[in-house]
Coordinates of C-alpha atoms in Angstrom, one line a residue:
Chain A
X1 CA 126.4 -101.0 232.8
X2 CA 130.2 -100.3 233.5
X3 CA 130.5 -96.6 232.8
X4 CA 134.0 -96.2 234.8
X5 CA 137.3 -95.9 232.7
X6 CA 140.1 -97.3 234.9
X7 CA 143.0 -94.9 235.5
X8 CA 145.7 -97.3 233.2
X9 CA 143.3 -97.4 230.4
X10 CA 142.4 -93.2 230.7
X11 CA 145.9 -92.6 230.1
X12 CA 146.3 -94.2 226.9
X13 CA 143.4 -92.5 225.6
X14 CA 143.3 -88.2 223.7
X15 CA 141.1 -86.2 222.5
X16 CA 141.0 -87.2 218.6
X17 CA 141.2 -83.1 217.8
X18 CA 143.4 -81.8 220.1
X19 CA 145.6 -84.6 221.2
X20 CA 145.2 -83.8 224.8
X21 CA 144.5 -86.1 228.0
X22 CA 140.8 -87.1 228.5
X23 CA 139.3 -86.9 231.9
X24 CA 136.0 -88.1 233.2
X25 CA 133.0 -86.4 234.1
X26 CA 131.7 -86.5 237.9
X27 CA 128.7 -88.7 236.3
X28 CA 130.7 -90.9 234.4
X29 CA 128.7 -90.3 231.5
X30 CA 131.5 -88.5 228.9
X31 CA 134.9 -87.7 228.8
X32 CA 136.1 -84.4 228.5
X33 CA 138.8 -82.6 226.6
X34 CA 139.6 -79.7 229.3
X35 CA 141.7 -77.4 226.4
X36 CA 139.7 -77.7 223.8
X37 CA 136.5 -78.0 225.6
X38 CA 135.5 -81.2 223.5
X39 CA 132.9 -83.3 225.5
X40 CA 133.0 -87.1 224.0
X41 CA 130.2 -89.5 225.0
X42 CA 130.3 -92.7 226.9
X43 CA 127.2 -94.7 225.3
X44 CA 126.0 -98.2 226.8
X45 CA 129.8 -98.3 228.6
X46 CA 131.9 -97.9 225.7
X47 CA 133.6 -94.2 225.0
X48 CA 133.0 -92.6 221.7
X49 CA 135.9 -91.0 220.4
X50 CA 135.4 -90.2 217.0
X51 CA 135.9 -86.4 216.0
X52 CA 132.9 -86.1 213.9
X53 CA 130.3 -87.1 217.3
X54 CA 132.4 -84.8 220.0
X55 CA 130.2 -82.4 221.5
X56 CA 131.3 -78.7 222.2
X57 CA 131.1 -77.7 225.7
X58 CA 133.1 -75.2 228.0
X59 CA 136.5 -74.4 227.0
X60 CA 139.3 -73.8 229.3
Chain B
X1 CA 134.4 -97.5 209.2
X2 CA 133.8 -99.5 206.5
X3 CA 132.6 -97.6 203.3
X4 CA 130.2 -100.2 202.2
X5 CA 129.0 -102.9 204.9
X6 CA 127.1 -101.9 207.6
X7 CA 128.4 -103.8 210.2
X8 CA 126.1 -102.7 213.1
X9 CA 124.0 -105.3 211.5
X10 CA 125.7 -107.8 210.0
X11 CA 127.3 -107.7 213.4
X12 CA 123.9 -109.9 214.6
X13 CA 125.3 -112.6 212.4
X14 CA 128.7 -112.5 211.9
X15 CA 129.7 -114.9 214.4
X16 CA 127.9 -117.3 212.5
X17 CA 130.6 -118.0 209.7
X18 CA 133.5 -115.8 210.6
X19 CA 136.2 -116.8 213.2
X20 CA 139.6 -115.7 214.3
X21 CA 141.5 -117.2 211.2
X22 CA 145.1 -116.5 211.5
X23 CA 144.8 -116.3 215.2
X24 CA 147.6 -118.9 215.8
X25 CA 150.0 -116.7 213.7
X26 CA 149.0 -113.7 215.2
X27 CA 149.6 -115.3 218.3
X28 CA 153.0 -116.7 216.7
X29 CA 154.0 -113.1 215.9
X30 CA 153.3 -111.7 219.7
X31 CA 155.4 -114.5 220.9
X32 CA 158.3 -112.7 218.7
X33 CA 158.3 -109.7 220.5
X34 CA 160.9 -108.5 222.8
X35 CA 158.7 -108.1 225.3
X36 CA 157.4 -110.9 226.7
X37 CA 154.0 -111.8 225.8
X38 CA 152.6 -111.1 229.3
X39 CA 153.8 -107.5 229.4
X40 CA 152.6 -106.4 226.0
X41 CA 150.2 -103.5 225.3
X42 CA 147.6 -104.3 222.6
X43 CA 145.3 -102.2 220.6
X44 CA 142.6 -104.9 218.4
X45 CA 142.1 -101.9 215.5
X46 CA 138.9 -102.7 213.4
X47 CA 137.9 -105.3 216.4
X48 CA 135.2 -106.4 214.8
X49 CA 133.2 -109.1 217.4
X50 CA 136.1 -109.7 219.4
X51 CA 137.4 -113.0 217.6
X52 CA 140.9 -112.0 218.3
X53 CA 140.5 -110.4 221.1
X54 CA 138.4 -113.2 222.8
X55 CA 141.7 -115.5 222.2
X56 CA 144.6 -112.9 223.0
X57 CA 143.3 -111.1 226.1
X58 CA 144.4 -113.2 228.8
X59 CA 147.5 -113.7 227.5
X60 CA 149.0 -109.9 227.3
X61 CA 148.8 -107.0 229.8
X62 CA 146.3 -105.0 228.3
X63 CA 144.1 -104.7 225.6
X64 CA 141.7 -102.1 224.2
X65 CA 139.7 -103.4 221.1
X66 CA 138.5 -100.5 219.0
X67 CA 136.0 -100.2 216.3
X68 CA 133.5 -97.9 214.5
X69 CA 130.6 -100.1 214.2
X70 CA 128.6 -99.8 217.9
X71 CA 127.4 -103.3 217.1
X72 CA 130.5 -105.2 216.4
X73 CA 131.9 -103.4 219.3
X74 CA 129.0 -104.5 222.1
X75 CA 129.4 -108.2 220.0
X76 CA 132.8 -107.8 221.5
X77 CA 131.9 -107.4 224.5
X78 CA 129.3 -110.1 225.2
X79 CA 132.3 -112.6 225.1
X80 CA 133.5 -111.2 227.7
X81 CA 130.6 -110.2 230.2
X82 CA 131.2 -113.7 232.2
X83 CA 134.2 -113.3 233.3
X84 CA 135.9 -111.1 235.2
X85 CA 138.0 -109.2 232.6
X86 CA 139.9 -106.3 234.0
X87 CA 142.4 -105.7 231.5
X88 CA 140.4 -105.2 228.3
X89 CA 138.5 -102.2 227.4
X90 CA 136.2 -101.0 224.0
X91 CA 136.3 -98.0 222.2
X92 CA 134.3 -96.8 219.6
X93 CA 136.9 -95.1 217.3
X94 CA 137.8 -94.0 213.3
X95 CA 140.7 -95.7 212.7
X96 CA 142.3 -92.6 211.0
X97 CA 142.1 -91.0 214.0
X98 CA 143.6 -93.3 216.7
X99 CA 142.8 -91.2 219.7
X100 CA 145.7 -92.7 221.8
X101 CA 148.5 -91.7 223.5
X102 CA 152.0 -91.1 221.8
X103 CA 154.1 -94.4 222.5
X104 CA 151.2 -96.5 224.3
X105 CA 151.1 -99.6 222.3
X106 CA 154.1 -102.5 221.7
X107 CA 151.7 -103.9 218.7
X108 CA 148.7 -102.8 216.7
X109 CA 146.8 -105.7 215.0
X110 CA 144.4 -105.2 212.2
X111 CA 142.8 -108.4 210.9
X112 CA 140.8 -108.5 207.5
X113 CA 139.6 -105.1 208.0
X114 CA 142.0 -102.2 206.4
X115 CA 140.1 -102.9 202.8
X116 CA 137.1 -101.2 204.8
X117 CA 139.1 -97.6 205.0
X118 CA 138.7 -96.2 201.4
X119 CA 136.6 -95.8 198.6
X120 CA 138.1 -96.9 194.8
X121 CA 139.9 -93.8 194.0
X122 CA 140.7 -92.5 197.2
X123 CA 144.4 -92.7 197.1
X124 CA 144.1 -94.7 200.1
X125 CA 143.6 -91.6 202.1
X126 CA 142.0 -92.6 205.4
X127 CA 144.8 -96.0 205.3
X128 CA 147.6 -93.5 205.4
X129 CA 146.1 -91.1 208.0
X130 CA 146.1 -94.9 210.0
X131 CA 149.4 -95.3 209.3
X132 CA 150.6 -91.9 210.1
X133 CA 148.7 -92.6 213.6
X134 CA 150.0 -96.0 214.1
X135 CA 153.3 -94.7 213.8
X136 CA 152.6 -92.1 216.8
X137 CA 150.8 -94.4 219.2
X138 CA 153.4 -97.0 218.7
X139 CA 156.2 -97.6 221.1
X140 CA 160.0 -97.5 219.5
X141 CA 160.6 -101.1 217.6
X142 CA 156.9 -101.1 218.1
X143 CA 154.7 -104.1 215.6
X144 CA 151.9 -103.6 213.1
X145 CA 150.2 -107.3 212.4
X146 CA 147.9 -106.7 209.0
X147 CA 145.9 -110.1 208.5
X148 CA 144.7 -109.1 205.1
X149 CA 144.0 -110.6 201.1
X150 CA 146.3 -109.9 198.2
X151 CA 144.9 -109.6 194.9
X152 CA 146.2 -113.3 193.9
X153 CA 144.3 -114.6 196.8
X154 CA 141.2 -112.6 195.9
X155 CA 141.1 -114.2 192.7
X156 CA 141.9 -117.6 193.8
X157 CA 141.2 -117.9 197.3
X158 CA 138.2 -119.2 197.4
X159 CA 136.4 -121.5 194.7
X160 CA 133.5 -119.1 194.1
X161 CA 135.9 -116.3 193.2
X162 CA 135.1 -116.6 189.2
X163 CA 131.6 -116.9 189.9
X164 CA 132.1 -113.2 191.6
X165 CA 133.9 -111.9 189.2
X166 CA 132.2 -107.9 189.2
X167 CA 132.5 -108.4 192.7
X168 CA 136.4 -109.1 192.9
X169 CA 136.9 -106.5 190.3
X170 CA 135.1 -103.9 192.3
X171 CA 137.3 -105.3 195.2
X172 CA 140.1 -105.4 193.8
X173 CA 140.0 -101.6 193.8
X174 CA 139.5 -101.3 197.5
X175 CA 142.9 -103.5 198.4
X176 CA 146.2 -102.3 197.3
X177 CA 148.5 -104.3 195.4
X178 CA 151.5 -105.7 197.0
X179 CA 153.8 -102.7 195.8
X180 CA 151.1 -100.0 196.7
X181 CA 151.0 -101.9 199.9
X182 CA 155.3 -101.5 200.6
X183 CA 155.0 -98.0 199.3
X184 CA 152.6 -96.3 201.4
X185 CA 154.4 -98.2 204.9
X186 CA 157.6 -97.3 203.6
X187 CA 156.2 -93.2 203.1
X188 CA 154.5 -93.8 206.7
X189 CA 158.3 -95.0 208.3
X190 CA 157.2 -99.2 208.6
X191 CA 158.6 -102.1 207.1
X192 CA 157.5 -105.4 206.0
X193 CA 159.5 -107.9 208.7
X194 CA 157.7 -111.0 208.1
X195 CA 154.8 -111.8 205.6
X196 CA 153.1 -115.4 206.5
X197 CA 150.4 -117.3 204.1
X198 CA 148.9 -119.6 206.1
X199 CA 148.1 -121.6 203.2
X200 CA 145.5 -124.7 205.1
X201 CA 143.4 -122.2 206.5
X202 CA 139.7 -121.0 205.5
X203 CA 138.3 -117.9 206.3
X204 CA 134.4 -119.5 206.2
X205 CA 135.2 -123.0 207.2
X206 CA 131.8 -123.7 208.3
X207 CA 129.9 -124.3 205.0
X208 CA 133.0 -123.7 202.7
X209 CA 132.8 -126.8 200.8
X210 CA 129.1 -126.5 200.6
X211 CA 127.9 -125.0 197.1
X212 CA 124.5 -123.8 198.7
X213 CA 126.1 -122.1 201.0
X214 CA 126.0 -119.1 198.6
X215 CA 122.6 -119.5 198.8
X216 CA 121.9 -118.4 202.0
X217 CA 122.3 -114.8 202.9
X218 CA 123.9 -115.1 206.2
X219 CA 127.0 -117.2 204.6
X220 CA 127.2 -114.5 202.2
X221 CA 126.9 -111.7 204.9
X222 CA 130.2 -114.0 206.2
X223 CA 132.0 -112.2 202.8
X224 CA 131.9 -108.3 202.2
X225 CA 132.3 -109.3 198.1
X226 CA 128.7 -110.2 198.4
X227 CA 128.0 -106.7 199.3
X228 CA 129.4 -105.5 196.2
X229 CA 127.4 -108.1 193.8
X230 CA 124.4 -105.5 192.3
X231 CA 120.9 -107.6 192.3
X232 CA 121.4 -108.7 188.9
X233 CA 125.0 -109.9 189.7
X234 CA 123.3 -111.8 192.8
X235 CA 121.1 -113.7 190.7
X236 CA 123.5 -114.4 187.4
X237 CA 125.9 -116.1 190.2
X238 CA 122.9 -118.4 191.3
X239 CA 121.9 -119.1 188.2
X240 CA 125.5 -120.2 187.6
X241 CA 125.3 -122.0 190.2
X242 CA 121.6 -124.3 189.5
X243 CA 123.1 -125.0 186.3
X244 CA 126.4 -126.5 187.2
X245 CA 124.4 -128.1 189.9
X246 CA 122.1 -129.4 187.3
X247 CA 124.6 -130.9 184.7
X248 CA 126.1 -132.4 187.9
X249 CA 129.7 -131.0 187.6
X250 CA 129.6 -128.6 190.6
X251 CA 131.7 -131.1 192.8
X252 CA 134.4 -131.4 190.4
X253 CA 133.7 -127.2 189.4
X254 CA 134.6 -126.6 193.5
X255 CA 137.0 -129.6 193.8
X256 CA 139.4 -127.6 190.6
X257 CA 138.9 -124.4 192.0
X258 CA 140.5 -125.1 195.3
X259 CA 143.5 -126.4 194.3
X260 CA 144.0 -123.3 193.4
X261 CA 143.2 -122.0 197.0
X262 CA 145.7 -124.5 198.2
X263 CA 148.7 -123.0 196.2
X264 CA 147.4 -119.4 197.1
X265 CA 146.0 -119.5 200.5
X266 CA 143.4 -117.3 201.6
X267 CA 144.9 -114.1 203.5
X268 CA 148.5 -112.8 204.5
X269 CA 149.8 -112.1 207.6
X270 CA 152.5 -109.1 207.5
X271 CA 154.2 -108.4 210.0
X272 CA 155.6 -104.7 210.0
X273 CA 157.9 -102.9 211.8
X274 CA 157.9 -99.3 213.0
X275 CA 161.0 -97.4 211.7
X276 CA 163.4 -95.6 214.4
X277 CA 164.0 -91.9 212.8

């Protein structure tokens, strides 16, 4: 399953809360919101970006 | 989000009566870009299976198809898991939200889906937090392509319309009328630049003509009206239906009917224009 975001596409893509760039986890498995500390999941390859399923993780 | 399907599984049979209609004026409407086609950044909002997409994608840049429903969007991408695609990707989004960039796209096309973003009475709330999106993610001089039904063609668009009836009405509540419609993209900084009725071309082809095609679930699954028949609804539109069949008028019944469809068309094709504050 292609979990990998290529770099053109990343760049078009923000958090849905806080508006700011998305980068991806060493695994692959989420992108995170570094700011806000939003986690968003990457399920069966295709990233979830909807505010209401973000998971809270570490905040900057 | 639709706020009565649920499309993660309709999405197993969707394929079966719905196609890209309007695809050839969507494609029209690229072409009329400034941007040549081949250079043009395109978001598929409310993807659905990919119809669109599966057409468009090797024809622009890039393309990210984006949807709420996790089975419409891995639909998507089954039609293009053999080949090499490297310039589309899916994203499982709320379309009020457009998590996207400020100026990333040169069009946003939504086709048959915005009636899925509000309840009856809901001011067409989550359509105007689109709209205020759209206008963010959009490049300058940057296109909005709504494929979409007016309330004429709802009523007349397709032959079994009248035998819908509580269904349109309860539809009709979900679409905006045509002034609603210019208000709320005027409030959100658009404007209507084109509006094109393709008036030959048939949103369920495959069966159309075909009365007992309303008898079987999966045409009916093709058309979210269905959803909103209640069970009693359901079964007063069959019934309908056996006894024109029975009194051997329902040729002629579908025949009269679809002139009307002819005069109307089916769906709309706007094409809308971000404003430059």
């Amino acid at each position: 399953m292609e979990n990998k975001i290529q770099l053109a596409f990343l760049e078009l893509l923000v958090c849905p809360i806080s508006r700011e760039p998305l980068v991806l986890n060493a695994e692959g498995t989420c992108l995170i919101a570094e700011q806000s500390g939003q986690n968003y999941p990457i399920e069966d390859g295709i990233p979830v970006l909807i505010s209401d399923f973000a998971v809270p993780g570490e905040q900057k | 989000m639709s706020k009565y399907e649920n499309y993660d599984s309709i999405s197993r049979t969707y394929d079966e009566t719905r196609t890209d209609v309007g695809g050839k004026v969507i494609l029209g409407l690229l072409h009329q870009q400034e941007k040549s086609l081949n250079q043009l950044t395109l978001l598929d909002a409310g993807c659905g299976t990919g119809n669109y997409s599966a057409a468009l994608h090797d024809k622009v840049d890039k393309l990210i198809c984006a949807d709420f429903s996790h089975g419409m969007l891995s639909k998507a991408r089954e039609k293009f898991a053999r080949t090499s695609v490297n310039n589309v990707k899916f994203i499982r989004v709320d379309l009020g939200e457009l998590p996207f960039s400020d100026n990333s796209f040169d069009v946003i096309m939504c086709n048959q889906c915005i009636h899925h973003l509000d309840s009856p009475g809901s001011n067409y709330t989550n359509f105007k937090r689109f709209l205020a999106r759209a206008h963010k993610v959009l490049k300058d001089e940057g296109t909005i392509l709504v494929n979409t039904i007016t309330h004429r063609q709802m009523r007349d668009g397709v032959w079994w319309a009248e035998l819908i009836s509580p269904a349109i009405e309860k539809m009709t509540l979900r679409f905006h009328s045509d002034e609603e419609f210019e208000l709320l993209l005027e409030e959100a900084g658009f404007y209507i630049e084109h509006r094109i009725v393709p008036a030959d071309e048939i949103i369920q082809r495959k069966g159309y003509f075909d009365h007992n095609s309303l008898r079987d679930k999966r045409f009916r699954d093709g058309d979210s009206h269905f959803t909103l028949l209640s069970e009693n609804e359901l079964r007063a539109m069959l019934d309908t239906l056996n006894q024109y069949e029975l009194e051997g008028k329902i040729d002629t019944y579908i025949r009269e009917r679809d002139k009307l469809r002819r005069q109307v068309g089916q769906f709309t094709v706007f094409s809308i224009k971000k404003k430059c504050m």
